[in-house]
Amino acid sequence: MEIGIGMFGDLSFNPDTKEFQPAGERLHQIIEQIKLADELEIDLISLGEHHRPDYSISSTEIVLAALATVTKRIKLASGVTVLSSADPVKVYQDYATIDLISNGRAEIIAGRGSFIESFPLYGYNLKDYNSLFEEKIELLHKINNENPVTWSGKHRAALQNQPVYPQADRPIPIWIAVGGTPESVHRAARLGLPLIVAIIGGQPKQFKPLIEFYKEEYIAFGHDPEKMQIGVHSHTFVADNREKLIENYFPVYAAQMDRVGASRGWAPYAKQQFLHGIDPEGALYMGEPNYVAEKIIQTIEMFKISRYVAHIDIGAPSHKDMMRCIELLGTKVIPQVRSAFV
């Protein structure tokens, strides 16, 4: 059972100056935060890729490479690599490099992307949203397991007996991240790749049919059930008490949800939504350490998962609060979760 943390590198917003925090300041905070996570033996850091003014990370590879030099044991993963608008050869080369620098700690978590800013930025057409990912995950999977590689497709020049350098010393773990579409789950099962499900709204139990579908399809495609890996990625925050969480974290969380929602037609994020989310049946794993630990334990038992990723920086909580959250995760929450499955 692995427990990690996820970040998008959210930038805090100053309502007086109408400016976001400098990206460089946030990146230095992330490095300090992950150094602490590594010291506390948290299993994984997963960094998301975005191309918006409210996030500091557009190149997860560069940040993970920096983290590789200041950490010793924590796994270094994307979360997600928007593979539809990336080149699979370059993705493999970048993560092979991180893997070599970190002595085998790199992972790729690939997804189609719930944010679409990278498509016009890199010259891709959104009408090809699904076919781009389908083709590119096939190529990335092939490069990861064959060298030299021969391949041809629709969206990219063919490769004929082409070596790719550098090569990692092992196949790099590649996970497929999904938001809830059966087609994406079916694709992961067909390829025999690990699945990680983003549960950020509603109730976690609503996702049980989707996860059971993956298990059934994985076995139906002839893959070894002993090698099956499933994870959950959910918004998480640990505070010393519930009142402090609601007072300090709700405002920044709601503000970021509203920034994202403005481009998607969402209604303003209400405090009642937040309170429903942090209730026992909700999808927000937030509160005091014992409460968060119990909620994670219930999720592990419900889905029989092997990985939980706690996404902890939505809305850019203060650096102090982030460090305290990581401390509580590492010293309180994770030991309690692990002890439940000894």
Coordinates of N, CA, C and O in Angstrom, one line a residue, residues 10 20 33 39 50 66 70 80 96 106 124 170 188 248 266 290 303 305 317 321 325:
D10 N -0.4 25.2 -7.5 CA -1.3 26.4 -7.4 C -0.6 27.6 -6.9 O 0.2 27.5 -6.0
F20 N -1.0 37.1 -9.0 CA -0.7 35.8 -8.4 C 0.7 35.8 -7.8 O 1.6 36.6 -8.2
Q33 N 8.9 21.5 0.4 CA 7.8 20.7 0.9 C 8.1 19.2 0.6 O 7.8 18.3 1.4
E39 N 11.7 13.0 3.8 CA 12.3 12.7 5.1 C 11.2 11.9 5.9 O 11.6 11.1 6.8
H50 N 0.1 22.1 -16.2 CA -0.9 23.0 -16.6 C -0.3 24.2 -17.3 O 0.9 24.4 -17.1
A66 N 14.7 18.3 -10.7 CA 15.2 19.1 -9.6 C 15.0 18.4 -8.3 O 15.9 18.3 -7.4
V70 N 17.5 16.3 -4.6 CA 17.4 16.7 -3.2 C 16.6 15.7 -2.4 O 16.3 16.0 -1.2
V80 N -1.2 14.8 -14.2 CA -0.8 13.9 -15.2 C 0.1 14.6 -16.2 O 0.2 15.8 -16.3
A96 N 13.1 8.8 -18.6 CA 14.2 7.9 -18.5 C 15.4 8.7 -17.9 O 16.1 8.1 -17.1
A106 N 11.4 7.2 -11.1 CA 10.5 8.0 -11.9 C 9.3 7.1 -12.3 O 9.3 5.9 -12.5
Y124 N -2.3 21.4 -31.5 CA -3.2 20.2 -31.7 C -4.6 20.6 -31.8 O -5.0 21.6 -31.2
R170 N 15.2 0.0 -16.6 CA 14.0 -0.8 -16.4 C 12.9 -0.2 -17.1 O 12.9 1.0 -17.5
A188 N -7.0 1.3 -20.4 CA -6.0 0.9 -19.5 C -6.0 -0.6 -19.2 O -4.9 -1.2 -19.1
N248 N -9.5 28.5 7.6 CA -8.3 28.8 6.8 C -8.3 28.3 5.4 O -7.7 28.9 4.5
W266 N -19.4 26.5 -14.2 CA -19.8 26.1 -12.9 C -20.5 27.2 -12.1 O -20.0 28.4 -12.2
N290 N -6.8 11.8 12.5 CA -7.5 10.5 12.7 C -8.7 10.4 11.7 O -9.0 9.3 11.2
F303 N -12.4 -0.3 -2.4 CA -12.0 -0.5 -3.7 C -10.8 -1.5 -3.9 O -10.5 -2.0 -5.0
I305 N -7.6 -1.0 -3.3 CA -6.6 -0.3 -4.1 C -5.2 -0.5 -3.5 O -5.1 -0.9 -2.3
P317 N -2.7 26.8 -0.4 CA -2.6 27.1 1.1 C -1.3 27.7 1.4 O -0.3 27.5 0.6
D321 N 1.0 26.2 6.2 CA 0.0 25.3 6.3 C 0.3 24.0 5.5 O -0.1 22.9 5.9
C325 N 0.5 20.3 7.0 CA -0.3 19.2 6.4 C 0.6 18.0 6.1 O 0.2 16.9 6.4

